[in-house]
Structures are given as C-alpha cells and as structure tokens.
Short mmCIF file of C-alpha atoms in Angstrom, two decimals:
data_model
loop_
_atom_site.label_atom_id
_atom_site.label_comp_id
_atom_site.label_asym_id
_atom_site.label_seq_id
_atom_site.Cartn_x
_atom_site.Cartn_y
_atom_site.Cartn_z
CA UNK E 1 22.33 42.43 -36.48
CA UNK E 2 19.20 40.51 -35.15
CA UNK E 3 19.72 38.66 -32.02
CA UNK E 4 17.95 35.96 -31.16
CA UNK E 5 15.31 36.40 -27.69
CA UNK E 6 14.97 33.30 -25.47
CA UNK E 7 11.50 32.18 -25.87
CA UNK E 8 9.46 32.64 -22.51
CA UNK E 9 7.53 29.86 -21.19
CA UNK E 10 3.71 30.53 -20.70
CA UNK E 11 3.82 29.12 -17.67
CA UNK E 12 5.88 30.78 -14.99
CA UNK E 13 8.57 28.45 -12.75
CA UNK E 14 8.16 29.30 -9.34
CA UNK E 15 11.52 28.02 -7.83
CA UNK E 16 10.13 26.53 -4.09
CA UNK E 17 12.23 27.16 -0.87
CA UNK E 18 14.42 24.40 -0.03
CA UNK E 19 12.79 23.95 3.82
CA UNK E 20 14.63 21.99 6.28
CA UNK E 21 13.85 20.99 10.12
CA UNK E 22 13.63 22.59 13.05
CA UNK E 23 14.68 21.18 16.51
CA UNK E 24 15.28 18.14 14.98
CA UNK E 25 18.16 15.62 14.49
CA UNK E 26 19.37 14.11 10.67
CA UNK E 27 16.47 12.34 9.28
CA UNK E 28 17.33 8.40 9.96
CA UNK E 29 15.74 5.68 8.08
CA UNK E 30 15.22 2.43 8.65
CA UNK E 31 14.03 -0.03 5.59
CA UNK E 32 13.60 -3.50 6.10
CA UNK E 33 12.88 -6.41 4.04
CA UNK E 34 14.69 -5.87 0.60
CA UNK E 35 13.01 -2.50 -0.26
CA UNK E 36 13.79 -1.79 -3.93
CA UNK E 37 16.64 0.41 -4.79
CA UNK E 38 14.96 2.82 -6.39
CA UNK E 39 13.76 3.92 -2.80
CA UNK E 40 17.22 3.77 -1.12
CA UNK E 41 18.70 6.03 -3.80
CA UNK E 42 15.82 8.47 -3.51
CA UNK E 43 16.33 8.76 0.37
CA UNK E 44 20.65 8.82 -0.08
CA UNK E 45 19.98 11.67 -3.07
CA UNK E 46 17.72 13.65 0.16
CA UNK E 47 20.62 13.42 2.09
CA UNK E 48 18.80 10.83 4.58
CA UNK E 49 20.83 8.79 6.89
CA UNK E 50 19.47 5.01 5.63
CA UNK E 51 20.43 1.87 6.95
CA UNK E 52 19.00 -1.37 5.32
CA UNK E 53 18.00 -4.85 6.03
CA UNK E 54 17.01 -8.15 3.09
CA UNK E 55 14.65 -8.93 6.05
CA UNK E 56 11.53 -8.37 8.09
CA UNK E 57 12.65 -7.41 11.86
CA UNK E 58 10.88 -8.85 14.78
CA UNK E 59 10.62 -8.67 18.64
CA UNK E 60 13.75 -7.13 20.91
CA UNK E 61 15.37 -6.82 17.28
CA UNK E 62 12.51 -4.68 15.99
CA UNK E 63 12.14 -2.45 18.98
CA UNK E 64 16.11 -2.14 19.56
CA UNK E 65 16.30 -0.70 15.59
CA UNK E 66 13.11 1.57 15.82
CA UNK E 67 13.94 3.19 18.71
CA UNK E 68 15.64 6.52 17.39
CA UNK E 69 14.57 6.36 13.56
CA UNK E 70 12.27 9.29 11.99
CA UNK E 71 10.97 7.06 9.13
CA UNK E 72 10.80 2.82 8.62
CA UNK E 73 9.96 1.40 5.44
CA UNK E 74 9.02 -2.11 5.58
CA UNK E 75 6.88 -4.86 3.29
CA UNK E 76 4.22 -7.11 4.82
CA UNK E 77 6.15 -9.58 7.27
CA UNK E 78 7.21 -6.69 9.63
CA UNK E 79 4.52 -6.11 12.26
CA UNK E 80 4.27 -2.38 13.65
CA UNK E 81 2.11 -2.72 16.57
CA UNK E 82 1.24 -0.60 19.51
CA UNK E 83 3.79 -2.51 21.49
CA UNK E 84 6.18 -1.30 18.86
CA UNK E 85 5.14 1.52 18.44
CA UNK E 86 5.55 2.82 21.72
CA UNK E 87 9.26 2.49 21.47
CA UNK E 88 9.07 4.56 18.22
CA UNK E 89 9.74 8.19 20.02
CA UNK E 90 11.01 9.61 17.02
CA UNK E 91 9.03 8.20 14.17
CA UNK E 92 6.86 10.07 12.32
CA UNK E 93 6.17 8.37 9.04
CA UNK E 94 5.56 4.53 7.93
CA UNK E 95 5.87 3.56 4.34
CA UNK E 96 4.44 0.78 3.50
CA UNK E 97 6.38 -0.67 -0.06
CA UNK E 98 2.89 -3.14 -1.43
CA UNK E 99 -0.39 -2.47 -0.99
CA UNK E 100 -1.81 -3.73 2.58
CA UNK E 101 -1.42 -2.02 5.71
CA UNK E 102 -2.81 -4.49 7.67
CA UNK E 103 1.00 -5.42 9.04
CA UNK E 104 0.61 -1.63 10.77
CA UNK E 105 -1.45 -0.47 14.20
CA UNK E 106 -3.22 2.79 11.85
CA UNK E 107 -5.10 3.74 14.85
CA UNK E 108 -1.76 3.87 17.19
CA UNK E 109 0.54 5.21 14.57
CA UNK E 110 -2.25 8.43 14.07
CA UNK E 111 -2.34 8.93 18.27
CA UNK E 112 0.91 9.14 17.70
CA UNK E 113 1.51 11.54 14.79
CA UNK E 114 2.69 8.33 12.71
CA UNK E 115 1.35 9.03 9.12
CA UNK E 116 1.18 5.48 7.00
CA UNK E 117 1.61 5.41 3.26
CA UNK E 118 1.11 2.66 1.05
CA UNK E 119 1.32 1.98 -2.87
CA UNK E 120 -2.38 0.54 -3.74
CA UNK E 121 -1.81 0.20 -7.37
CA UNK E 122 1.78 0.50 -8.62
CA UNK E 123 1.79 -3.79 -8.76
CA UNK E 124 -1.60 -3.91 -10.50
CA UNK E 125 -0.29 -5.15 -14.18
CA UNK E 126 2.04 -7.38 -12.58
CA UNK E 127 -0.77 -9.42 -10.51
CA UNK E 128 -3.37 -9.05 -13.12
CA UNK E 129 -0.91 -10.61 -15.62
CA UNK E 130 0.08 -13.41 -12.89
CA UNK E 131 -3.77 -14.30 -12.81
CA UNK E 132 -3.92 -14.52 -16.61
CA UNK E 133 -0.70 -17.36 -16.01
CA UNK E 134 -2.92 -19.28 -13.68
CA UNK E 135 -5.97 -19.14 -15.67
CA UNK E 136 -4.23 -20.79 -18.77
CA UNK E 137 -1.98 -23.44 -16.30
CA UNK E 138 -4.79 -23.96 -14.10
CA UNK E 139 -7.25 -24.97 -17.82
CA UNK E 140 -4.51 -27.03 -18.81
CA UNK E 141 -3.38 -28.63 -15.69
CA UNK E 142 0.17 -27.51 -16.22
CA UNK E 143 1.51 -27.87 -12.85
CA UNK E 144 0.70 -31.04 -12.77
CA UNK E 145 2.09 -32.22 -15.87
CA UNK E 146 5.32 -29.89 -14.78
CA UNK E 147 5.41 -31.86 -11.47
CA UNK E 148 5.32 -35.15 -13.65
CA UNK E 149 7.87 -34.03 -16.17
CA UNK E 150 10.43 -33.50 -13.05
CA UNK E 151 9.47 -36.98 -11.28
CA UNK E 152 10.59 -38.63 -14.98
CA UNK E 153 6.83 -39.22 -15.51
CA UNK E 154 5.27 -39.12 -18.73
CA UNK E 155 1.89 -38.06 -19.34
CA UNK E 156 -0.36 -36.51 -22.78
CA UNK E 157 -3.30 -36.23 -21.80
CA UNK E 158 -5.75 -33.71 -23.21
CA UNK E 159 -9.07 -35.17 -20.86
CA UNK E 160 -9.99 -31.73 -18.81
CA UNK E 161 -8.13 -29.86 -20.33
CA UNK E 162 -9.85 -26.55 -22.34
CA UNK E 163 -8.74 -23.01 -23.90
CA UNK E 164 -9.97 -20.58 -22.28
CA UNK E 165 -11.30 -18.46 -25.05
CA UNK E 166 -14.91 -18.55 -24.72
CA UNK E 167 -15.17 -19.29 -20.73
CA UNK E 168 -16.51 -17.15 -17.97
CA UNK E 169 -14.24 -15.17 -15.71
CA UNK E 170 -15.77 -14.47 -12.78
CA UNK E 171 -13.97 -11.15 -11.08
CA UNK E 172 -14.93 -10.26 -6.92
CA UNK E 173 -13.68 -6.73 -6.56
CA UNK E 174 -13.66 -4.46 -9.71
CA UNK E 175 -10.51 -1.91 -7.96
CA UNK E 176 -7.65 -1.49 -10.59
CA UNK E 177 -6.40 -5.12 -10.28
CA UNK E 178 -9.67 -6.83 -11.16
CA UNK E 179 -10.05 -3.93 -13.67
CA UNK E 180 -6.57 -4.70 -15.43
CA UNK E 181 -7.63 -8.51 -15.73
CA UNK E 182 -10.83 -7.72 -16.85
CA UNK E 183 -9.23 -5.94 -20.31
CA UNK E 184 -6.33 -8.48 -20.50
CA UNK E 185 -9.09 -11.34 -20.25
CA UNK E 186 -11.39 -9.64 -22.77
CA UNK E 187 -8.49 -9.65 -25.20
CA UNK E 188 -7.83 -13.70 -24.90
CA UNK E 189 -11.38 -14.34 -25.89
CA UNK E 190 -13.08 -14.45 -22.42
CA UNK E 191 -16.55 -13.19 -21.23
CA UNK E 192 -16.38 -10.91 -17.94
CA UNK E 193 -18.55 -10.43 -15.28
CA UNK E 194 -17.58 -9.06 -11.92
CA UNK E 195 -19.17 -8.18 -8.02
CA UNK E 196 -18.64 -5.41 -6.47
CA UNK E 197 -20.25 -3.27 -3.61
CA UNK E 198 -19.72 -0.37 -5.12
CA UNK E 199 -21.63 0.33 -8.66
CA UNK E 200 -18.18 0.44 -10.94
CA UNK E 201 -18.58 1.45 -14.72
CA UNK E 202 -17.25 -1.66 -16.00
CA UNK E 203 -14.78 -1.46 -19.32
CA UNK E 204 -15.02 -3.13 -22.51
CA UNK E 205 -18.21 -5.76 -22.27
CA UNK E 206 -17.98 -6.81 -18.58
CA UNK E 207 -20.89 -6.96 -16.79
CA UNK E 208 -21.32 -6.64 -13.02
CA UNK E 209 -23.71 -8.54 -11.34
CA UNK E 210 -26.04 -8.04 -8.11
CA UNK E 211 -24.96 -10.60 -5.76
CA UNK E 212 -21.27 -13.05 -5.14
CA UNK E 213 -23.31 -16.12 -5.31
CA UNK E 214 -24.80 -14.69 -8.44
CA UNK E 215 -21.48 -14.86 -10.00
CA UNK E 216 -20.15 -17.86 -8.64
CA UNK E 217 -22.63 -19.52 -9.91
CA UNK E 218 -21.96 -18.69 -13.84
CA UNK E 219 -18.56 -18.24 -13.60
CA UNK E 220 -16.18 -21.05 -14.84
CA UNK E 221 -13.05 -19.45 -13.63
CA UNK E 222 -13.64 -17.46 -9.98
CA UNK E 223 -10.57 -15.00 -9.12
CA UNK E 224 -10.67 -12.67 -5.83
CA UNK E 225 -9.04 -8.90 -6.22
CA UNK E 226 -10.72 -7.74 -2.26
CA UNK E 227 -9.05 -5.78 0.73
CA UNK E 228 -8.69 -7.39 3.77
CA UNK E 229 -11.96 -6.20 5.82
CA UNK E 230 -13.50 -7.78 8.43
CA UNK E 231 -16.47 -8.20 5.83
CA UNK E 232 -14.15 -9.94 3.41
CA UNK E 233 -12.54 -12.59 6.34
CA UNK E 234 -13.74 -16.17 5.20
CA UNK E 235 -15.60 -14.80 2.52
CA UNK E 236 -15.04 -17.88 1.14
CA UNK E 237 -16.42 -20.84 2.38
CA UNK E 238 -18.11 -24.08 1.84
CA UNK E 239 -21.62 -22.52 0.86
CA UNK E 240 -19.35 -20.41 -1.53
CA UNK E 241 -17.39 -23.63 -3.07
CA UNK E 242 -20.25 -25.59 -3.25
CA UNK E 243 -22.31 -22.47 -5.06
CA UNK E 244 -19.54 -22.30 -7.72
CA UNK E 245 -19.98 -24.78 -10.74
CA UNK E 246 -18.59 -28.18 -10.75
CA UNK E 247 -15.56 -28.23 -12.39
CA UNK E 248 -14.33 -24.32 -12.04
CA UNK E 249 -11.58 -22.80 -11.09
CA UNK E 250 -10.51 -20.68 -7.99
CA UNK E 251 -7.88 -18.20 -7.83
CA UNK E 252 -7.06 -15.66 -4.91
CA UNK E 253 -4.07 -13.75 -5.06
CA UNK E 254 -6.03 -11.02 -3.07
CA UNK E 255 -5.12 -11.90 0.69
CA UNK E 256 -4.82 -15.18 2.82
CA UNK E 257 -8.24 -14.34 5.43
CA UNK E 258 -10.33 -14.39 2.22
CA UNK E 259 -10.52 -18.39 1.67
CA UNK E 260 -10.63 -20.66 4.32
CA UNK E 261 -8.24 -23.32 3.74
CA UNK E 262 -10.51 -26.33 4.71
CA UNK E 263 -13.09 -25.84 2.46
CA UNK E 264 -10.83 -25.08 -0.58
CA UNK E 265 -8.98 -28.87 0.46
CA UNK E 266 -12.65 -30.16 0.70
CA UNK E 267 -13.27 -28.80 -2.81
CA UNK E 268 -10.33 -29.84 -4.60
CA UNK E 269 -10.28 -33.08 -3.07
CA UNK E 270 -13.70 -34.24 -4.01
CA UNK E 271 -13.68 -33.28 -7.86
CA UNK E 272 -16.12 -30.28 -6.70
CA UNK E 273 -13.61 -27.90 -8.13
CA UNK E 274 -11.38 -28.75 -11.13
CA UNK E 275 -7.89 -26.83 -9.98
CA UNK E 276 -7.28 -24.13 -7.57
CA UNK E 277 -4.67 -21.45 -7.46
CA UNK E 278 -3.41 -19.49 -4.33
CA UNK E 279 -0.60 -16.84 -3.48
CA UNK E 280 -1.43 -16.05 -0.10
CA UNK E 281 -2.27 -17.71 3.02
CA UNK E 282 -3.82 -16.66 6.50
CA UNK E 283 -0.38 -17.79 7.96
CA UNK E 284 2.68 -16.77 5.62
CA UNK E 285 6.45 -17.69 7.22
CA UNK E 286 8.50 -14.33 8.00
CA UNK E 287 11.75 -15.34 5.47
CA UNK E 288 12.36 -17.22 2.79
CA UNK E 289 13.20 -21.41 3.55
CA UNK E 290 11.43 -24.17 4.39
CA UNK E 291 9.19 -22.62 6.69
CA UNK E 292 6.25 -23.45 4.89
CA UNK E 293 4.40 -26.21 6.82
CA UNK E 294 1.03 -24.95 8.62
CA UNK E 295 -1.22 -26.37 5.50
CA UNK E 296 -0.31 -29.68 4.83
CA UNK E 297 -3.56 -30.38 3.75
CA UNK E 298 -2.90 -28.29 0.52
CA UNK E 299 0.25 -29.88 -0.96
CA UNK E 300 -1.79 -33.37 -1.26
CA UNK E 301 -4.60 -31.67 -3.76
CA UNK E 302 -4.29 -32.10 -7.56
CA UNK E 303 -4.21 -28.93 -10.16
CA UNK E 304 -3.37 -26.76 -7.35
CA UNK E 305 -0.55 -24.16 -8.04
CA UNK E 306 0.99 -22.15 -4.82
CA UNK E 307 2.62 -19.46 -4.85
CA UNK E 308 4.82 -17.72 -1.94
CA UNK E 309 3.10 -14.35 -2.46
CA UNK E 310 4.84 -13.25 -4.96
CA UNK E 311 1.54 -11.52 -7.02
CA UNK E 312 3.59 -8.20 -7.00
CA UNK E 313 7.04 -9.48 -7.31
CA UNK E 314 8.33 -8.34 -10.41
CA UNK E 315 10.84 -5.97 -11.04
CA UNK E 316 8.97 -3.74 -12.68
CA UNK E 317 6.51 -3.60 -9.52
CA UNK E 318 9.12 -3.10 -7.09
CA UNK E 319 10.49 -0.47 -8.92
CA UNK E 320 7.48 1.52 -9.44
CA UNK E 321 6.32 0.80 -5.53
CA UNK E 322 10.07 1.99 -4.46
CA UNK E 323 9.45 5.24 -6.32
CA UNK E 324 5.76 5.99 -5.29
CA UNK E 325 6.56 5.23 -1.53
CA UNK E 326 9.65 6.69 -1.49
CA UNK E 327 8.31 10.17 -3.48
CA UNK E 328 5.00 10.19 -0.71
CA UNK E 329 7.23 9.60 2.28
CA UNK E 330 10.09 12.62 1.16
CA UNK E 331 7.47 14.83 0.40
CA UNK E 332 5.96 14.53 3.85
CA UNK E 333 9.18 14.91 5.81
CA UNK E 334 9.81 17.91 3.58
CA UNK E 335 7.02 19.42 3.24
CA UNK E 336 4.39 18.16 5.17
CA UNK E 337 1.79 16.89 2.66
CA UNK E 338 -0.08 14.08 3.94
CA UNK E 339 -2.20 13.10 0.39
CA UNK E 340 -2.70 9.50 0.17
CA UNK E 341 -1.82 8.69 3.66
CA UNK E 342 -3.72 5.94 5.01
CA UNK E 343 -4.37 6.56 8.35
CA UNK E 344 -4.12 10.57 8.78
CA UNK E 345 -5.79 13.53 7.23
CA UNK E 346 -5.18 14.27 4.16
CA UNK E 347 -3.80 18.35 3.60
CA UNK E 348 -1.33 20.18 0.80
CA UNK E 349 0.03 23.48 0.88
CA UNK E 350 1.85 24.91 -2.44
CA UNK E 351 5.30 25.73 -1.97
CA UNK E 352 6.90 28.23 -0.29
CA UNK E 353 8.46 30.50 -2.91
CA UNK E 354 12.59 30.47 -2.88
CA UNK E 355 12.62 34.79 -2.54
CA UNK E 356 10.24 34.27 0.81
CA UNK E 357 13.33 33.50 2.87
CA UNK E 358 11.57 34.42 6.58
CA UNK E 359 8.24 32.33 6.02
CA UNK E 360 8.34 29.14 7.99
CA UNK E 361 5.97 26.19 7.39
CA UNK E 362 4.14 25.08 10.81
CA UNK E 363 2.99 21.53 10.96
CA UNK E 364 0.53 20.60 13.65
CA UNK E 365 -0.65 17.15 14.34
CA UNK E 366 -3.89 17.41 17.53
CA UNK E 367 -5.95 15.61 19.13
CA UNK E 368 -9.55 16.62 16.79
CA UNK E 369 -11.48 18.71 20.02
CA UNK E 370 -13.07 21.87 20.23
CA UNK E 371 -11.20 25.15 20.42
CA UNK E 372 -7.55 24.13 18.65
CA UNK E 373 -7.98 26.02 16.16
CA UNK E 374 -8.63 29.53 18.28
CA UNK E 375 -5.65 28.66 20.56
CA UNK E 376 -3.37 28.15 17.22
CA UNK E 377 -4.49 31.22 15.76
CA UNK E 378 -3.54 33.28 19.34
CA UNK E 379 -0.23 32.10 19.20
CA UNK E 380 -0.40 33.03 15.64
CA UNK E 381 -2.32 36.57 16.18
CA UNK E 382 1.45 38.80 15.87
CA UNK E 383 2.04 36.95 12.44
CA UNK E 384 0.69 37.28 9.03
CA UNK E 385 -0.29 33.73 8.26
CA UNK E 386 0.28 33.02 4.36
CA UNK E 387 -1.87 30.15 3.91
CA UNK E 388 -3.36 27.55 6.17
CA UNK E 389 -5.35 24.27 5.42
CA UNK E 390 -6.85 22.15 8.84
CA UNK E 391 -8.61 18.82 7.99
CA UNK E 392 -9.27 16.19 10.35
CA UNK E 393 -10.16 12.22 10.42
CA UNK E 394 -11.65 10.55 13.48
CA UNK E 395 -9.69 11.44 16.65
CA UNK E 396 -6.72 12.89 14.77
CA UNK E 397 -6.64 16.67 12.91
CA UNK E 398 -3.60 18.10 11.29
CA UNK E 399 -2.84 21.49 10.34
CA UNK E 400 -0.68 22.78 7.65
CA UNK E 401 -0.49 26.79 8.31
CA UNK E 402 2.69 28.90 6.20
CA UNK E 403 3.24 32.32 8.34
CA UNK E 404 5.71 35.06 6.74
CA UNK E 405 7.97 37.40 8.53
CA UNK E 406 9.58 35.01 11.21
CA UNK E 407 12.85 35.18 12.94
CA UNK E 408 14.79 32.83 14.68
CA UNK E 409 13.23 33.95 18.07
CA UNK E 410 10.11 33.84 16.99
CA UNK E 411 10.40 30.32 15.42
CA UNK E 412 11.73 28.63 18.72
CA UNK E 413 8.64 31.09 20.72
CA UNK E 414 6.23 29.85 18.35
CA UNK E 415 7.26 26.06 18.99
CA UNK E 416 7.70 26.48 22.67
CA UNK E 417 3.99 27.43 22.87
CA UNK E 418 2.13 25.09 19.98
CA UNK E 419 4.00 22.09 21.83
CA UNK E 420 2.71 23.55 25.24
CA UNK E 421 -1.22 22.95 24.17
CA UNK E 422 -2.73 20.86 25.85
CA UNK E 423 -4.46 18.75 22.70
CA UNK E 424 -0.89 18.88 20.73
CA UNK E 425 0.99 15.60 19.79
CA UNK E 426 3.37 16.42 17.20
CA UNK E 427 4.97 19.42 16.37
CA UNK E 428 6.89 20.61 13.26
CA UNK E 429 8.20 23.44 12.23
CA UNK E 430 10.39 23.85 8.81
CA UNK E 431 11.92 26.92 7.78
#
C-alpha cells in the first residue's frame, strides 16, 4: 500500500525564540487621540498592558500619564517635548500613527534612548484621492454653490467654471503622495509636471521641471505634497501667488508652515487666484468643536474649501497606519529592530532560533564616542557572541549583539556592567 509523503517546503521554517525582558516591568502603553483599533488589538494580542484615550493629552495631564509607560502612541495634537520627556523614565519607544513627527523632540527622545516611528506613506491614496476632490470642486466652484444650496439660494451658473481634462497640474514634491496624484491625474485627462529637489524618475508623461517658480508659472492647478523643513516654512508667499497664473488654483494638504495665510487671503480676495483649497493650518485647535477661530480672514474668501486636516482620515488609512505603527513599535520592544525609526539608528538582527534556549539578545543604546565598542566587547570577551550589528546617527549609536551560552548569573553580570559604562544610556537585555 503506497502512502502518501508530506511534501517538504524548499524553504526551511526556522521557528524564532519567543524573547521576553529582562529587569523590566509589564510593557504599559499609553495611546492617545483615537488610535485605530487595529493597533490596540495588536498590542492586547502581545499581551501589552494598554490604556486609551479619543484625545490628545496636554500639560500636568500629559506628564501625570507618561510618567511610568514603556511605549505612547499618539497623532499630531500631542506635543512630546523635552519638558515631557524628562518625566518619561520608562519610555523607550514613540509611535507616531500619520506621517509628521514634528509634534516629537527627535533630538531629546534619541539622548534618551526614545526611538520614534512614524507611517510616511500608509495614507498616501487617501490624500492623493482627497486632492483629486478638490481639483474637480475647486474647477467647478462647488463649495460655493453647496454653501448656496444650504442658505435656500439658487444659483446655475456655468461662468468660471471648466473640466479639468486638459489643464495643468502643477505637483511641489514628487514623494509617494504627489506620485499617487500624478497617475490618478494622468488618468482624468490632465498634463503633469512636478518640482522636486531631488531628480525623481517621474511616471507616466509627467515632467519635472528645474525651478518652483518655473512651475507655478504654467501650472493652472498648484498642489503642495512637502515635509515640514525649515526650507519649506513660508514657502509660499506673495512672490509665489503673484508668480502663479491668474486665475489658478492652490491646494496644500501638505502642512500648515508651508503657505502663509495672508498672502493666500490677499490672493483670493483680489481675483489673483480663482479658488483655493487648504487642510492644514500653522495653528490647528487640539479637539474637535468650535475652536477654530485664529484665521478669520479665511472664512470671508470665495471658492475656498477648508478642511480640518482630515487628508488621511479615512478608514482605510487609519487602518493601514494602526497596523504599520503598531507592527514597527512590537517588533522593537521584542526584538530590538530599529528599521524605519526616525530619529535613531537603524540595525536588524535575524532571529534567535527557538532550539538556542541560553542565547540572550543584548541591546545597547550609547552615547556615539570613541572606545564603546572595545569596552562592550571586554565585558563580552568570556562569551561567544552569535552575531552583532553597531550603527550609529549623530550623537546616538546602538548596538544589537546576540551572545550564546548565558545563564541567569551571567545575564544579570552582564547588565550590571554594560549599564555601569560610562557612555551607556539604555540598556536591554532579552532572553
């Protein structure tokens, strides 16, 4: 009788070691400001203490909930800085659920062993398709007529009002959001071009150009995709406006700094610019309400459609943010991997294999000076070190190291004396 083998995968499974914490305390975490579910579950299914908040934290409030967590979670009303984060003894990793990081101290959070992760392109469809909305209602002047419609007002006009098949779209910053509305404005008909300060292979027929005023200058609708740099703060001004052709259209849904207010008002005001559409603001309230009252200058102007930042609020954004953030941040407390943080170098070590029961994982966070690396190895001389991976960026170096053979009074003699260096500020060791 012929029995049947189990067909063998070409590809063997290494089952990793399950590594927990030394000398440490049940991971607590703290997310704030409606952090999708998709995150929660993913910290609950770790085992994770997690406590939750709909919104952003601030002052004694802040500092009185930091205090003992390991890891906070937040959006981008919740300010992390130094002041903060000096009350943040046991933190040791930010995630940051959108795409900015500008709401965190970087430079504070690395002195202090605080490794920041962010999601830079999980809400990319979602605000490239919200720019395609305010194209079309911006050529049509559909807020307006909207606005009308709901004060029992009656107006068909078609005067300024155009398809948008055949116009320009002007694109400053080709990243993945600018790239995304590139292809989805190819495909209603409209002719690309983009700046950059990079040199970015451009898809489909878009065409980058040398200079912004280059661009502004052609382009009939003008949307900004740029981080928030101090080269990108009021990159928009009156010279910019008034470079941009009479009649156009500007859209920034990249952040508030980027336009100054004034001038936009100025444009939309005097016919300059035919509508304008924004989603974020240099000053944005902390909660939801009426809050909303620092540019009064704005809610007077005509084909203007704001927005409360909501570029990536959609579900499917939040969802895919959740999981990215949450996946970076439980691999580092884990495991230690730091790719993709923001603010900290970025080192990987495969797995520790389930059958290597005595090998411990040794994760070193130092002030970047000579001679660490000799005193590590010292204290490492009576062990056979599996693997180990140093990298370092600016001030702040971390080492990954994975040393075999370890017992328990070796792992609490090899913490004692890593913790005792002088350059050392944080110390982990999971076995």
């Amino acid at each position: 009788m012929e029995t049947t083998q189990p067909r063998r995968s070409s590809v063997s499974q290494v089952k990793p070691k399950l590594l927990r914490p030394f000398n440490s305390s049940e991971i607590k975490i703290l997310l704030l400001e409606n952090v999708n579910e998709t995150a929660v579950k993913a910290f609950v299914k770790e085992g994770y203490q997690v406590e939750t908040f709909n919104k952003a934290l601030v002052g004694d409030e802040l500092i009185e909930k930091i205090r003992d967590v390991h890891v906070i979670g937040i959006r981008s009303k919740t300010k992390l800085t130094k002041d903060v984060l000096a009350h943040a003894k046991n933190l040791m990793v930010i995630g940051c659920f959108c795409i900015g990081t500008n709401q965190v101290d970087l430079q504070t959070a690395a002195s202090n062993g605080i490794a920041v992760f962010n999601s830079p392109f999980s809400n990319s469809r979602s605000v490239a398709e919200l720019v395609i909305g305010e194209v079309i209602s911006l050529a049509r002047q559909l807020g307006d007529r909207n606005t009308e419609m709901h004060q029992g007002i009656w107006n068909k006009v078609s005067k300024n009002c155009f398809e948008i098949r055949g116009k320009i779209l002007g694109i400053v910053g080709y990243g993945h959001i600018g790239a995304q509305l590139s292809v989805l404005a190819e495909s209603m008909g409209m002719s690309v071009y983009f700046y950059d300060v990079l040199q970015i292979m451009p898809l489909g027929t878009a065409k980058q150009v040398d200079t912004l005023d280059e661009l502004l200058a052609i382009a009939d609708f003008v949307s900004l995709h740029v981080p928030e740099l101090e080269e990108t703060k009021n990159m928009i001004g009156e010279h910019e406006i008034k470079t941009m052709k009479k009649g156009s259209y500007l859209l920034n849904n990249a952040r508030g700094t980027v336009v100054q207010i004034p001038a936009l008002v100025n444009g939309l005001q005097s016919g300059h610019l035919a509508g304008a559409a924004i989603d974020v603001y240099p000053k944005e309230p902390a909660s939801n309400g009426p809050h909303f009252t620092d540019y009064p200058d704005l809610l007077a102007c005509p084909n203007l459609i704001m927005t409360p930042h909501i570029g990536g609020s959609t579900e499917e954004a939040q969802c895919m943010i959740g999981i990215e953030v949450s996946t970076a941040l439980t691999k580092f407390i884990n495991e230690g991997t730091s790719i993709n943080a923001v603010n900290y170098p970025e080192v990987d070590l495969r797995a520790i294999r389930e059958e290597e029961s005595t090998t411990i994982r040794v994760i070193h966070t130092h002030r970047n000076i000579p001679g660490v690396l000799r005193t590590i190895n010292e204290i490492f001389a009576d062990h056979n070190v599996e693997k180990q991976y140093s990298d370092s960026k600016g001030d702040i170096a971390y080492l990954m190291a994975d040393i075999s053979n370890v017992t328990e009074d070796q792992l609490h003699a090899l913490y004692d004396a890593i913790t005792a260096t002088s350059a050392n500020i944080r110390t982990r060791i999971l076995y």
